[in-house]
mmCIF file of C-alpha atoms in Angstrom:
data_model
loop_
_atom_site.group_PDB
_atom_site.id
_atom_site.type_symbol
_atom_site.label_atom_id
_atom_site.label_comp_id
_atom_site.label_asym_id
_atom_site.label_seq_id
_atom_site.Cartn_x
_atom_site.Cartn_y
_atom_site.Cartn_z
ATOM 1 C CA UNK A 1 0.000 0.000 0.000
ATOM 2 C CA UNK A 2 2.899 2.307 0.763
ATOM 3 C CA UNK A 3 4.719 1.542 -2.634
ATOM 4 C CA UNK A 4 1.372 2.272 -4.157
ATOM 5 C CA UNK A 5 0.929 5.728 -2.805
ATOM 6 C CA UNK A 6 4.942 6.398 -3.883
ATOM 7 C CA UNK A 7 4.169 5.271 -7.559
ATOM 8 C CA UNK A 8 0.886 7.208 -7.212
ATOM 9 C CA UNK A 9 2.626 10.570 -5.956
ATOM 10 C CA UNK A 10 5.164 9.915 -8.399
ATOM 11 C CA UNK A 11 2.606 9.597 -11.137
ATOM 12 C CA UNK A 12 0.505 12.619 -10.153
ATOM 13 C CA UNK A 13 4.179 14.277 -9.700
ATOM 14 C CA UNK A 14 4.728 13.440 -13.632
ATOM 15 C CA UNK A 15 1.403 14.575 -14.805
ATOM 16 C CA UNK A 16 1.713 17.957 -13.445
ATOM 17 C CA UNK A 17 4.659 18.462 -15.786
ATOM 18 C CA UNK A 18 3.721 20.201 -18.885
ATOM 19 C CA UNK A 19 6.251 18.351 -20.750
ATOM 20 C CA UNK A 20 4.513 14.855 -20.209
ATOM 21 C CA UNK A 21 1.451 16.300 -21.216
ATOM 22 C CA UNK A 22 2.974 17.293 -24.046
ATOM 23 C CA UNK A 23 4.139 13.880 -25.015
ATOM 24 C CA UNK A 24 0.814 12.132 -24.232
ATOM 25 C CA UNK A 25 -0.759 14.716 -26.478
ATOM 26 C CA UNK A 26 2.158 14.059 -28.880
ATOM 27 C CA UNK A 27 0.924 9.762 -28.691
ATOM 28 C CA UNK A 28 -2.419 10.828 -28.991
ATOM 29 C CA UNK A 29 -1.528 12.866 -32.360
ATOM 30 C CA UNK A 30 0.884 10.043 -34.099
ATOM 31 C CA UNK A 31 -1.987 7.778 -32.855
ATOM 32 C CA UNK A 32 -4.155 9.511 -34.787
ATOM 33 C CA UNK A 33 -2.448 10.266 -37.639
ATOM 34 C CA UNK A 34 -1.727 6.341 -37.603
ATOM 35 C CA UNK A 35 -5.757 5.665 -37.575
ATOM 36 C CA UNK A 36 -6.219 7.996 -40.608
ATOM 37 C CA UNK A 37 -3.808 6.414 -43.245
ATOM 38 C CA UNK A 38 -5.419 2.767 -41.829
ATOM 39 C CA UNK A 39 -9.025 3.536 -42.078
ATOM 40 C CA UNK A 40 -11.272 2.140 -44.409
ATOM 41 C CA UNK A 41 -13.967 4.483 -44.539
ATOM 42 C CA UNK A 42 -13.308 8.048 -45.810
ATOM 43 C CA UNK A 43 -15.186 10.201 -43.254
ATOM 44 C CA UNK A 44 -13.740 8.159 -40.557
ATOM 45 C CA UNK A 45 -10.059 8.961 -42.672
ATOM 46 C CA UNK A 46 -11.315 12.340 -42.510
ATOM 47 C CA UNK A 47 -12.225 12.720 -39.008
ATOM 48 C CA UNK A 48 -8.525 11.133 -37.813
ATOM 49 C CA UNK A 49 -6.425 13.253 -39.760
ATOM 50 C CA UNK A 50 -8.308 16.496 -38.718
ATOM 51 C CA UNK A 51 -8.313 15.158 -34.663
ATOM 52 C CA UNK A 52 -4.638 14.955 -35.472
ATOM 53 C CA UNK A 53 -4.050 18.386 -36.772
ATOM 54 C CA UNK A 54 -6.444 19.728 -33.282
ATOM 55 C CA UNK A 55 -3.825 17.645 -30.973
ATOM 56 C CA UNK A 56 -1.054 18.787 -33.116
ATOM 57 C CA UNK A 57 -2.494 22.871 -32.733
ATOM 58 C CA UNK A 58 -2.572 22.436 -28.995
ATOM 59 C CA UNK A 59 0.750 20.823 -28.507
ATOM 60 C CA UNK A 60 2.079 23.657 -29.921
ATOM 61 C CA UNK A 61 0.036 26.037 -27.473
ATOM 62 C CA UNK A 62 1.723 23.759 -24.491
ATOM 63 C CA UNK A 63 5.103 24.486 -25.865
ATOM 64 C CA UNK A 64 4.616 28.347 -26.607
ATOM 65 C CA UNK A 65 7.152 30.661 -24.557
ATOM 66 C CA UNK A 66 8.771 27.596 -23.225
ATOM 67 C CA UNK A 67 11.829 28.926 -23.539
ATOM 68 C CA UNK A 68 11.704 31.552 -21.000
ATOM 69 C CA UNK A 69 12.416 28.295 -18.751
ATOM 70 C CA UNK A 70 15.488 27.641 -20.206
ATOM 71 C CA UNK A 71 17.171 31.121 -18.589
ATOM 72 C CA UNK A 72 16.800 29.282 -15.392
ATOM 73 C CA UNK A 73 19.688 26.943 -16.609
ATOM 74 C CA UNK A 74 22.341 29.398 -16.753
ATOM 75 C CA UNK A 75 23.083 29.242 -13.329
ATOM 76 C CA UNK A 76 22.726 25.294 -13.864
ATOM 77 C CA UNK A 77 25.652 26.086 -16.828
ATOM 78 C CA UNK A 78 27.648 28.181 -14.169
ATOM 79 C CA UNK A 79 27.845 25.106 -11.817
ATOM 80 C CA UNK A 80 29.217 22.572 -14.020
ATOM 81 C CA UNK A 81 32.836 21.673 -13.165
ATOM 82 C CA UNK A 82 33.262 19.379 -15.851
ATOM 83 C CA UNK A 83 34.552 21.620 -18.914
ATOM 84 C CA UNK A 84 33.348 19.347 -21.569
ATOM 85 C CA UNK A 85 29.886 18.990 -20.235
ATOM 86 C CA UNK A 86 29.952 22.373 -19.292
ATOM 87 C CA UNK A 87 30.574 23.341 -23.178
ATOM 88 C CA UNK A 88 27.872 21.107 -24.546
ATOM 89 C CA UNK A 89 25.105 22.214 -21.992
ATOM 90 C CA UNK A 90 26.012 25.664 -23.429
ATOM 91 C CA UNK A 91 25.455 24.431 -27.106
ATOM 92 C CA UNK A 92 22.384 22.565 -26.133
ATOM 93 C CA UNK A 93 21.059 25.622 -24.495
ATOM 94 C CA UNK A 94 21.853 27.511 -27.413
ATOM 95 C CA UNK A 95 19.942 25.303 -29.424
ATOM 96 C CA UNK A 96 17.109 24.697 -27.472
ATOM 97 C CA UNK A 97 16.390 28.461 -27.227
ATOM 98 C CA UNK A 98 16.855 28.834 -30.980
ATOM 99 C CA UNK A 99 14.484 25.870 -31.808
ATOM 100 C CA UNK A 100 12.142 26.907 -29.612
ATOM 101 C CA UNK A 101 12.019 30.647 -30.954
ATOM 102 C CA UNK A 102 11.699 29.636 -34.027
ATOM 103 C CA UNK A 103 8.781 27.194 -33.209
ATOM 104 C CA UNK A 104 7.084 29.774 -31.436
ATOM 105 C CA UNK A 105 7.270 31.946 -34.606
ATOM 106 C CA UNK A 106 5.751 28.776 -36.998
ATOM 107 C CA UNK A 107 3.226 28.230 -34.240
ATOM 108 C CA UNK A 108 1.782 32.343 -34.485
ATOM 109 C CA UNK A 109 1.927 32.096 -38.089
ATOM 110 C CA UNK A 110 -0.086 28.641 -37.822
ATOM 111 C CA UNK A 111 -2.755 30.729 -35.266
ATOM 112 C CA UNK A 112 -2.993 33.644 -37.988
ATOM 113 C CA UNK A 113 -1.145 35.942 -34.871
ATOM 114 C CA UNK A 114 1.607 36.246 -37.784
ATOM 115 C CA UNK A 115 0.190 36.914 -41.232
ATOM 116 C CA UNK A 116 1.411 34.421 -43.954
ATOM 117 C CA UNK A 117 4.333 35.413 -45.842
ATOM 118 C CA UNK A 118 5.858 37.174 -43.333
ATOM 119 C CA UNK A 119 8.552 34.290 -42.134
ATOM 120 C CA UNK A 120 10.559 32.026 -44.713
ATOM 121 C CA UNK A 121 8.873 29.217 -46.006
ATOM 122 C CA UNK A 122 11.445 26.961 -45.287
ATOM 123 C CA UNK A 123 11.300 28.258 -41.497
ATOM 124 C CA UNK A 124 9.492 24.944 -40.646
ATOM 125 C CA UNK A 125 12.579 22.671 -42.457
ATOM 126 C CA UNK A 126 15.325 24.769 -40.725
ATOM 127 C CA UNK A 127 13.776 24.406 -37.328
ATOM 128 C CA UNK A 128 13.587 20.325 -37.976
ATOM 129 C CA UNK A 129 17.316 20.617 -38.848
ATOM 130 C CA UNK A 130 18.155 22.481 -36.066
ATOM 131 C CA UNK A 131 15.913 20.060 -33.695
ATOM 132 C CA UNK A 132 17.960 16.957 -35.021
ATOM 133 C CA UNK A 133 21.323 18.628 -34.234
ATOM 134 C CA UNK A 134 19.728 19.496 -30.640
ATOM 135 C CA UNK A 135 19.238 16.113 -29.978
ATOM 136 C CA UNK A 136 22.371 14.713 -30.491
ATOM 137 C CA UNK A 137 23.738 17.220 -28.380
ATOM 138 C CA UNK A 138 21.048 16.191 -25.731
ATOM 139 C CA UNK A 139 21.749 12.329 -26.255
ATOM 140 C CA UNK A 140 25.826 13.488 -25.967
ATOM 141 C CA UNK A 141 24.797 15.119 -22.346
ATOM 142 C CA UNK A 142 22.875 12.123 -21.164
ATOM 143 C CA UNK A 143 25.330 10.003 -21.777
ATOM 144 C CA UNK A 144 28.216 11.775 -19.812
ATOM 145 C CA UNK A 145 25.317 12.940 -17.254
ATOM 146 C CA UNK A 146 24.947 9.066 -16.671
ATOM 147 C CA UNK A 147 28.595 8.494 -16.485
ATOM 148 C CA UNK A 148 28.892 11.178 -13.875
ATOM 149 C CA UNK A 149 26.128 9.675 -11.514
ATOM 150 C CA UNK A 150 27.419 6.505 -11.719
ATOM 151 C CA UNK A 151 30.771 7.541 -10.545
ATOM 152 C CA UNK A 152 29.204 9.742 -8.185
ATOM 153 C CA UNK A 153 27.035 6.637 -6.423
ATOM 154 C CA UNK A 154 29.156 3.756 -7.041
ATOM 155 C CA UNK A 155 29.567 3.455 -3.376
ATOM 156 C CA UNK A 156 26.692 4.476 -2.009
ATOM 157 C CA UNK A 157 23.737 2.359 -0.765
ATOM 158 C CA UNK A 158 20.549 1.545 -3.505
ATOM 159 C CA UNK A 159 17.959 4.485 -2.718
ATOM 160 C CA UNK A 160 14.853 5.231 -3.615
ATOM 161 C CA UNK A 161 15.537 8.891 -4.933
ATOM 162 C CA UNK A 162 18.994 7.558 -6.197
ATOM 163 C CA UNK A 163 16.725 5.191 -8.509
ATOM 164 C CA UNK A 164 14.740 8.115 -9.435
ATOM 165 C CA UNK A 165 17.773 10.107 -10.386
ATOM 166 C CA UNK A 166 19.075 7.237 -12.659
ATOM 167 C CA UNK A 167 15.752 6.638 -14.278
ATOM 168 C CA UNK A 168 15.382 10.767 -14.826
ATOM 169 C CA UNK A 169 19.020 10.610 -16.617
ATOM 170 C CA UNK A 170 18.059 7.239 -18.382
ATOM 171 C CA UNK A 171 14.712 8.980 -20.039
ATOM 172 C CA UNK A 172 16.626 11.832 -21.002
ATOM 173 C CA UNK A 173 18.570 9.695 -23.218
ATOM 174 C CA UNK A 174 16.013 7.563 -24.404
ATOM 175 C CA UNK A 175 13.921 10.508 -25.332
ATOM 176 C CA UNK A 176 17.305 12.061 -27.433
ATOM 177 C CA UNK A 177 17.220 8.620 -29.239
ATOM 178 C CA UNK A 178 13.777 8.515 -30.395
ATOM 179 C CA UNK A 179 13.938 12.107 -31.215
ATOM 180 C CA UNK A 180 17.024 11.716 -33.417
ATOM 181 C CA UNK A 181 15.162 9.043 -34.911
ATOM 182 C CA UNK A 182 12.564 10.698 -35.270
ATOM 183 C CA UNK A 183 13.884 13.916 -37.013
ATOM 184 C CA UNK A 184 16.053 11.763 -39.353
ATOM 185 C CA UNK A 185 12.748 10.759 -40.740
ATOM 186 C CA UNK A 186 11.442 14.201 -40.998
ATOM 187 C CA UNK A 187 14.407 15.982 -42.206
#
């Protein structure tokens, strides 16, 4: 019963994180999209594809101005001792504030904020590029990230929040993986 409450808190914990809303919206969409090449029946075709371009319109609201949270991790950047890391968390900072600037812009232009024409047409395609070489940065973090807390806990007792701490560095990676593979495909 205690272990249940923990995975419960720890679930709640998770859901209250606009990222993972993000991504569930993000499964819901590919879902989606998924159902509307596979259906038989036109209108049902029809109905898919346009629930996937809704989900698709309001994962990009969830993701507007999010990089106003990234100034937080300059002081992160500041802390690092390890020069290497430190130089890549700059790049992927860089790049994280440039993709998401540039998504923002897309997304206004999507709502009809900014009028069409206005930004480069290949705006979308750059941004894509751009995302790819953010990931591999990302996925080049995690994996010195994970090398770091293992050397940091090799001796220390099993934990709870030590597990949680692996886990968080292990999803980071994962999520750099599918994301390069994911962008390979689009770009």
């Amino acid at each position: 019963s205690r272990r249940f409450c923990m995975s419960l808190r720890t679930a709640v914990a998770l859901l209250n994180q606009t990222q993972v809303r993000e991504k569930g919206l993000k499964s819901v969409q590919y879902f989606s999209k998924w159902l509307s090449v596979i259906a038989s029946d036109p209108t049902n075709r029809s109905r898919f594809k346009a629930l996937s371009s809704t989900v698709s319109t309001g994962r990009r609201l969830l993701k507007l101005c999010r990089w106003l949270g990234y100034l937080q991790e300059i002081n992160e950047l500041k802390k690092q001792s390890d020069p290497v890391l430190k130089q890549l968390m700059a790049l992927q900072l860089g790049l994280s504030l440039t993709v998401d600037l540039m998504t923002d812009a897309v997304t206004l232009e999507k709502l009809k904020v900014i009028p069409e024409g206005v930004l480069h047409p290949g705006l979308a395609k750059w941004t894509d590029t751009i995302d790819l070489c953010l990931s591999v940065v990302t996925a080049a973090v995690a994996v010195i990230a994970l090398y770091h807390f293992a050397q940091q806990t090799k001796d220390l007792p099993r934990s709870t929040k030590l597990s949680q701490q692996q886990l968080t560095h292990n999803l980071a990676l994962l999520r750099a993986l599918c994301d390069i593979a994911q962008l390979s495909h689009d770009v």
